[in-house]
Coordinates of N, CA and C in Angstrom, one line a residue:
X294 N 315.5 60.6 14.7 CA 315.4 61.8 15.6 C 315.5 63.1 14.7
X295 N 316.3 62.8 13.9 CA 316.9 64.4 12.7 C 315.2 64.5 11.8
X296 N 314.2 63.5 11.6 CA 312.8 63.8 11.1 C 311.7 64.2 11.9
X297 N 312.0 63.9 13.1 CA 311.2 64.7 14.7 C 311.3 65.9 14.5
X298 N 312.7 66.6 14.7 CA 313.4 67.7 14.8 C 312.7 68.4 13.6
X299 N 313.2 68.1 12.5 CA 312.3 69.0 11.4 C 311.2 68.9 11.4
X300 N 310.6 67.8 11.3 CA 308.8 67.9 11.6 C 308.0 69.5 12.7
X301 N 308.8 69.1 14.1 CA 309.0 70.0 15.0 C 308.8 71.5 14.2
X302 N 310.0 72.0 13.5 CA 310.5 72.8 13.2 C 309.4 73.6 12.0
X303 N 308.9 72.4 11.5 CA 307.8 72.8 10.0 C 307.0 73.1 11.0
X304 N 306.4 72.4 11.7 CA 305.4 73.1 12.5 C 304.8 74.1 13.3
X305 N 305.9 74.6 14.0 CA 306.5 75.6 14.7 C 306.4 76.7 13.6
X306 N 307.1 76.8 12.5 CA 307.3 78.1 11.1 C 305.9 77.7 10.9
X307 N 304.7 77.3 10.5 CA 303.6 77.0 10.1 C 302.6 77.7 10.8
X308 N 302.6 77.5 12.1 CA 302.3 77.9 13.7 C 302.4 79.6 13.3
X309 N 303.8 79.7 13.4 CA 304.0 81.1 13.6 C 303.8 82.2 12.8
X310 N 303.5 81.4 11.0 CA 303.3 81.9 9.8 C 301.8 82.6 9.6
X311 N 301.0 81.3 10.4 CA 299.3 81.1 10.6 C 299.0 82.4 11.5
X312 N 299.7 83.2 12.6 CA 299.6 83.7 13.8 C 299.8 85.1 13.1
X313 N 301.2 85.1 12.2 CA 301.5 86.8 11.6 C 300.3 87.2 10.6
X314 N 299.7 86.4 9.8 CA 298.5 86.3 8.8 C 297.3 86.5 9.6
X315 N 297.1 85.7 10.7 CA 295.8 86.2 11.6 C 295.8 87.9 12.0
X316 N 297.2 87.8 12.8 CA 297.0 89.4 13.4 C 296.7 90.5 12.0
X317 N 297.9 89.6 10.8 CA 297.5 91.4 10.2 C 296.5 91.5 10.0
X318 N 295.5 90.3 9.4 CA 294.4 90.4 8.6 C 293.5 91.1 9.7
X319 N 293.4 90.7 11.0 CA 293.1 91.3 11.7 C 293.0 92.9 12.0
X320 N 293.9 93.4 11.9 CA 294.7 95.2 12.1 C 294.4 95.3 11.1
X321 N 294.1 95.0 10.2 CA 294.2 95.9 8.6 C 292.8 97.1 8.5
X322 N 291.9 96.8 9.3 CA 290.8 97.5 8.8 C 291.2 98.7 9.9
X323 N 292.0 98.4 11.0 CA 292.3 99.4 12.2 C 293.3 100.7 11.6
X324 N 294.4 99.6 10.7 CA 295.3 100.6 10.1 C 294.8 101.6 8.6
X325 N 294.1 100.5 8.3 CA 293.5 101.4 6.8 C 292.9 103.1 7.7
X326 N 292.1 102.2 8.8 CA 291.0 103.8 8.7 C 291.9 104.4 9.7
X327 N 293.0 104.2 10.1 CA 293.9 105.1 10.8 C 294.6 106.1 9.3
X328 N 295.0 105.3 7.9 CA 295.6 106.5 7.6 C 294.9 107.1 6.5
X329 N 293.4 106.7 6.2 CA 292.5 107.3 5.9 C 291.8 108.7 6.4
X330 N 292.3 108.4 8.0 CA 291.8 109.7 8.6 C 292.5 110.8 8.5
X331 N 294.0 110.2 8.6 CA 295.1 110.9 8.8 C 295.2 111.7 7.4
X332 N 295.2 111.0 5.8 CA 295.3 111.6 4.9 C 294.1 112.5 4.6
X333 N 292.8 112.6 5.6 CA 291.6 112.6 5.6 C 292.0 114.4 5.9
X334 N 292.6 114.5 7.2 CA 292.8 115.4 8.2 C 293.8 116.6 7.3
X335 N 294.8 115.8 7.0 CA 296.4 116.7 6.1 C 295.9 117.5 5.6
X336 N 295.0 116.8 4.4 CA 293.9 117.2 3.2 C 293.2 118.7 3.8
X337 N 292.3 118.4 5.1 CA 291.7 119.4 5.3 C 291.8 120.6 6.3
X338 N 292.9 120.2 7.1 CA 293.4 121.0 8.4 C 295.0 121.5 8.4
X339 N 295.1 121.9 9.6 CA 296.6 122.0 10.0 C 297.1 121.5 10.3
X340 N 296.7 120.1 10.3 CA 297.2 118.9 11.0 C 298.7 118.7 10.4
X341 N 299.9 118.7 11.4 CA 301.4 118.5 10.5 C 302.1 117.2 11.0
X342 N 301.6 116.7 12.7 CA 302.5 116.0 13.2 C 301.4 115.1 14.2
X343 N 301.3 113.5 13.6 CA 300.1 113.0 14.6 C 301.2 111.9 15.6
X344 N 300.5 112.4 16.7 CA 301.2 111.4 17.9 C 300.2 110.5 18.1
X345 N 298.9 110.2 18.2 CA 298.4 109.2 18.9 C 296.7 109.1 17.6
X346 N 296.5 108.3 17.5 CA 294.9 107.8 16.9 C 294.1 106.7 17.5
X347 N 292.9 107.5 17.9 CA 291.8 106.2 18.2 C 290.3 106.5 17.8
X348 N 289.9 105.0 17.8 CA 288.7 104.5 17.0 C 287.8 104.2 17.7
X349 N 287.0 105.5 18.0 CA 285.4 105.3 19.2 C 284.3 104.6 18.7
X350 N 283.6 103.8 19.0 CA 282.9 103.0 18.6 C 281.4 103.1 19.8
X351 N 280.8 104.3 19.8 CA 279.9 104.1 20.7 C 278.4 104.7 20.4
X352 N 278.2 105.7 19.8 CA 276.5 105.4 19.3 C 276.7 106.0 18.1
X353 N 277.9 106.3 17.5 CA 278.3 106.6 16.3 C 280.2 106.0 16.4
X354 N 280.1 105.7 15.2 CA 281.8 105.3 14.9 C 282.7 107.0 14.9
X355 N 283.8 107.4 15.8 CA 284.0 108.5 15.5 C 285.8 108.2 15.2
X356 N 286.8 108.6 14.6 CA 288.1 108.7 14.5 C 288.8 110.0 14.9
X357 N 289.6 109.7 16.4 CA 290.6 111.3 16.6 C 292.3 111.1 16.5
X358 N 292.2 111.9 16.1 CA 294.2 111.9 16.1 C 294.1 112.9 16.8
X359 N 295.5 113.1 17.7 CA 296.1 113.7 18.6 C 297.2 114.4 18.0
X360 N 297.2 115.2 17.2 CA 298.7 115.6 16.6 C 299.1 117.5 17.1
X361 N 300.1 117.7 16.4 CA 300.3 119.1 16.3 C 299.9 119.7 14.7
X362 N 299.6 121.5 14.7 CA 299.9 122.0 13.6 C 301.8 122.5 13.4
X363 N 301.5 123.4 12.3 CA 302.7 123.9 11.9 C 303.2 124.6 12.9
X364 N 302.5 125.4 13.7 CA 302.9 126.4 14.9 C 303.4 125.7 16.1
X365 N 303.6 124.3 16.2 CA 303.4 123.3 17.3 C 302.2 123.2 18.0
X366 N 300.9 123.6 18.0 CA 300.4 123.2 19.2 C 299.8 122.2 18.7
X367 N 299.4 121.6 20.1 CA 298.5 120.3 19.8 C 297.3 120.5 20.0
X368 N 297.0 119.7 19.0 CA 295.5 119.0 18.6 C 294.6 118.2 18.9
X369 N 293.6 118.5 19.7 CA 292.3 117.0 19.3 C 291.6 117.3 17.8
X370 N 291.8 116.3 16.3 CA 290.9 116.4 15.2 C 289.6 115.1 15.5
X371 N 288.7 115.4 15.8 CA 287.6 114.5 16.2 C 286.7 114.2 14.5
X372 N 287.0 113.1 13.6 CA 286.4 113.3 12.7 C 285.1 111.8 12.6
X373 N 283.7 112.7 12.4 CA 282.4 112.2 12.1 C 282.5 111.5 10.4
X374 N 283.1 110.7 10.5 CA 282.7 109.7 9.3 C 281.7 109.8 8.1
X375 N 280.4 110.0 9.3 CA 279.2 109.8 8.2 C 279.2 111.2 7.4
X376 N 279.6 112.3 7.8 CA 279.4 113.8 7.2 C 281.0 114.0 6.7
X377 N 282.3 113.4 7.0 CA 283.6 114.2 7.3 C 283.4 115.7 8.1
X378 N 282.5 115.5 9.1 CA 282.8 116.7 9.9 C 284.1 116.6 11.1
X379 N 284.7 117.8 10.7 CA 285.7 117.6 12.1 C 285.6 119.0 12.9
X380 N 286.1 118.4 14.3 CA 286.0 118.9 15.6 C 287.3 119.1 16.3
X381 N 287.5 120.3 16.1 CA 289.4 120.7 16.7 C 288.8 121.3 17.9
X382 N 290.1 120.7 18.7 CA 290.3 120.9 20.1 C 291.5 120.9 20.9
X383 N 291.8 122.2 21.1 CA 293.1 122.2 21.7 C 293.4 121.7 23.1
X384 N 294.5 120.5 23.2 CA 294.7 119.8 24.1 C 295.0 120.1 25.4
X385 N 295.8 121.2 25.2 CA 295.7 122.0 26.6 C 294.5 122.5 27.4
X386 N 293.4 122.8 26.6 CA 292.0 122.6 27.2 C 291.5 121.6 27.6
X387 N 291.7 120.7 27.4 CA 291.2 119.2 27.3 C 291.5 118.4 28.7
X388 N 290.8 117.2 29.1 CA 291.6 116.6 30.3 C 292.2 115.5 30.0
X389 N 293.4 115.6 30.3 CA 294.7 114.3 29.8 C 294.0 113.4 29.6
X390 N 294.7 112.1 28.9 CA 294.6 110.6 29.4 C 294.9 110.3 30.5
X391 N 295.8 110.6 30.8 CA 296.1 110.2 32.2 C 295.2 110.6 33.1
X392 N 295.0 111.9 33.2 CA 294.0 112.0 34.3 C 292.8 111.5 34.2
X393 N 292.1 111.5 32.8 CA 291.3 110.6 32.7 C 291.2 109.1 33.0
X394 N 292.5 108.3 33.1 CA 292.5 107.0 33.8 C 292.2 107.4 34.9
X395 N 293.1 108.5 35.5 CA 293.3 108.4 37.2 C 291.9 108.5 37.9
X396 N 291.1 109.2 37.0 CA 289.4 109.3 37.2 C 288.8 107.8 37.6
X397 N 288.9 107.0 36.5 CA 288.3 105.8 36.3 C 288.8 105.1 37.4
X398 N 290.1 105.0 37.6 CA 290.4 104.0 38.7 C 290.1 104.5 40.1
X399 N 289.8 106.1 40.3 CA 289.8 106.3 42.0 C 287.8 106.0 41.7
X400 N 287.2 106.1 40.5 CA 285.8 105.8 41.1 C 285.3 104.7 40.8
X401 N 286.2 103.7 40.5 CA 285.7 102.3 40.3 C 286.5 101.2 41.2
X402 N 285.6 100.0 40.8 CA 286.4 98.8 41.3 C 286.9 98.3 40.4
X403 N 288.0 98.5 39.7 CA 289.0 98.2 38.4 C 290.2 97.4 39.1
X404 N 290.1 96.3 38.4 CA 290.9 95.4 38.2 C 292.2 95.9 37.8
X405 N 292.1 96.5 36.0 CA 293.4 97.0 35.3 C 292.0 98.1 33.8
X406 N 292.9 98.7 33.5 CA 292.9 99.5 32.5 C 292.9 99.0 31.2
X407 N 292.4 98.8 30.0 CA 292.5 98.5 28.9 C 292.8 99.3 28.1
X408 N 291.8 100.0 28.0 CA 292.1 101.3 26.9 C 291.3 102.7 27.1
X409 N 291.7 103.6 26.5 CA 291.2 104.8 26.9 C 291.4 105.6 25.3
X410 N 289.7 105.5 25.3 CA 289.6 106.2 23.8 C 289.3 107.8 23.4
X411 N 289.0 108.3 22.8 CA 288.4 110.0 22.7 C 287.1 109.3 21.4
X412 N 286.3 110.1 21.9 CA 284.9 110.2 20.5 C 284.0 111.0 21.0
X413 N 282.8 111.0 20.3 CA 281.4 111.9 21.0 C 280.6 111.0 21.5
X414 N 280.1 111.3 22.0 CA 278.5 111.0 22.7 C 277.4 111.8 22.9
X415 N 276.4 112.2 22.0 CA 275.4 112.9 22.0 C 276.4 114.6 21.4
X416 N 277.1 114.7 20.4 CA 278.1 115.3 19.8 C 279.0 116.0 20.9
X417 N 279.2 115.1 22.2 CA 280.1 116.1 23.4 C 281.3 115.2 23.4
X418 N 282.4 115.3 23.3 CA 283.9 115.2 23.2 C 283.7 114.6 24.8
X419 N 284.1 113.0 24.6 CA 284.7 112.2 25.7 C 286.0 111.6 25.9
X420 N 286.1 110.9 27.1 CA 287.2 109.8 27.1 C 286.2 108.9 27.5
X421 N 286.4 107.5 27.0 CA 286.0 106.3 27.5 C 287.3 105.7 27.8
X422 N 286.9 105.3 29.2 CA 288.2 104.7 29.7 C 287.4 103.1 29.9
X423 N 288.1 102.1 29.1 CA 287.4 100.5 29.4 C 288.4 100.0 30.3
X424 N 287.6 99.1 30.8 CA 288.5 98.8 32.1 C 288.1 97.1 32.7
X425 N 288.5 96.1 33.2 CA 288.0 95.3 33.8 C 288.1 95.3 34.4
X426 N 286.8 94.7 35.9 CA 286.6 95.0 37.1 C 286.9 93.5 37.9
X427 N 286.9 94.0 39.2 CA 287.3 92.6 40.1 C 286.7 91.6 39.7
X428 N 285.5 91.2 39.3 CA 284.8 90.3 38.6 C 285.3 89.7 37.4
X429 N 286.2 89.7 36.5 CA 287.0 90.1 35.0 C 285.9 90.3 34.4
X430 N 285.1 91.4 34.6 CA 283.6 91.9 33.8 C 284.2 93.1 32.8
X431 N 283.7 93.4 31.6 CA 284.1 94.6 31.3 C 283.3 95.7 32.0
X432 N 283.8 96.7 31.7 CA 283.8 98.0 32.3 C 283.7 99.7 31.3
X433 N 282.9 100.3 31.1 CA 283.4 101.7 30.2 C 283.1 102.6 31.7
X434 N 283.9 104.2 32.0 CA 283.8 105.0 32.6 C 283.9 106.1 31.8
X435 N 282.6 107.1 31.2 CA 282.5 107.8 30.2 C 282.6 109.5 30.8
X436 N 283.7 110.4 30.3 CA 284.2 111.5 31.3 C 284.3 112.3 29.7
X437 N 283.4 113.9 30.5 CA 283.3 114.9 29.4 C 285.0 115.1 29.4
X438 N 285.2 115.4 27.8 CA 286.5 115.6 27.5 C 287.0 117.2 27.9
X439 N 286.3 117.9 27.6 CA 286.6 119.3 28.0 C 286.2 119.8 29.4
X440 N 285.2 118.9 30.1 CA 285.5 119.6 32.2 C 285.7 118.1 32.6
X441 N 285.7 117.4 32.3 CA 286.1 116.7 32.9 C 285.5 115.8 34.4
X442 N 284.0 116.4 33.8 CA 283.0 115.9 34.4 C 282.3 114.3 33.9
X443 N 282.0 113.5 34.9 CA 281.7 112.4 35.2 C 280.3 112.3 34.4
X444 N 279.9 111.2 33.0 CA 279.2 111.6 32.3 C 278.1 109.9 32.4
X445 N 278.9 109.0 32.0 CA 277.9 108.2 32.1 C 278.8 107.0 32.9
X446 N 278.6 105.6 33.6 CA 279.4 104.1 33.9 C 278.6 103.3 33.0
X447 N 279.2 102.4 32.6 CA 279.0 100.6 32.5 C 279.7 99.7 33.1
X448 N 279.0 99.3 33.9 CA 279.9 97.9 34.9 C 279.0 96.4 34.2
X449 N 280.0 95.8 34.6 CA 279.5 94.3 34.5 C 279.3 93.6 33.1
X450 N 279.8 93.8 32.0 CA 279.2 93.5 30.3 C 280.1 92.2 30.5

């Protein structure tokens, strides 16, 4: 019984060893270009304090952090990869995440919420909000960042 029990136990730490090695190796390319942008940003802005980063992936790869400068206000830094061009935008102009969920869910048939990113599309500052639908289909609802007008859907992927 006491060579079950460890057997068990090797397998289980092996299991779990296999699982922390998947995820990081996984995240690493997420985390690299998170503090590549970030030391990208320091470098070139006023960027002093980042609260949030996401990674838009839609007819160009784009990277935004959400942070404050030295004065406190906050920041959208929207930075284009292929050039290092960036795109500041102050958040108070901007339409929340939140409201940008609350968009997606009163004009769709959504299941639940996944994620809700910021990038460009045709160089105009969005939220993609992905989402899956009563179907478990994916979903994007693509909403201009600054009016907050209703820009493009994808149902059913």
């Amino acid at each position: 019984m006491k060579k079950v029990i460890i057997g068990l136990v090797l397998t289980l730490s092996v299991i779990i060893v296999g699982a922390i090695y998947v995820y990081q190796t996984a995240h690493a390319p997420y985390a690299q270009a998170e503090q590549e942008t970030i030391t990208f940003l320091k470098e070139r802005t006023d960027l002093n304090d980042v609260k949030d980063f996401y990674w838009y992936n839609g007819e160009k790869t784009t990277f935004t952090v959400r942070g404050s400068n030295e004065s406190d206000e906050e920041k959208y830094y929207i930075v284009k990869p292929d050039g290092g061009t960036v795109i500041t935008l102050d958040v108070a102009e901007t339409l929340s995440e939140q409201n940008a969920r609350k968009m997606a869910t009163d004009a769709t048939d959504l299941k639940r919420i996944l994620d809700a990113k910021i990038g460009l599309m045709e160089d105009t500052p969005v939220w993609e909000v992905t989402y899956k639908n009563e179907n478990d289909r994916l979903g994007y609802y693509i909403i201009d960042l600054k009016t907050g007008e209703w820009m493009r859907s994808v149902d059913n992927i």
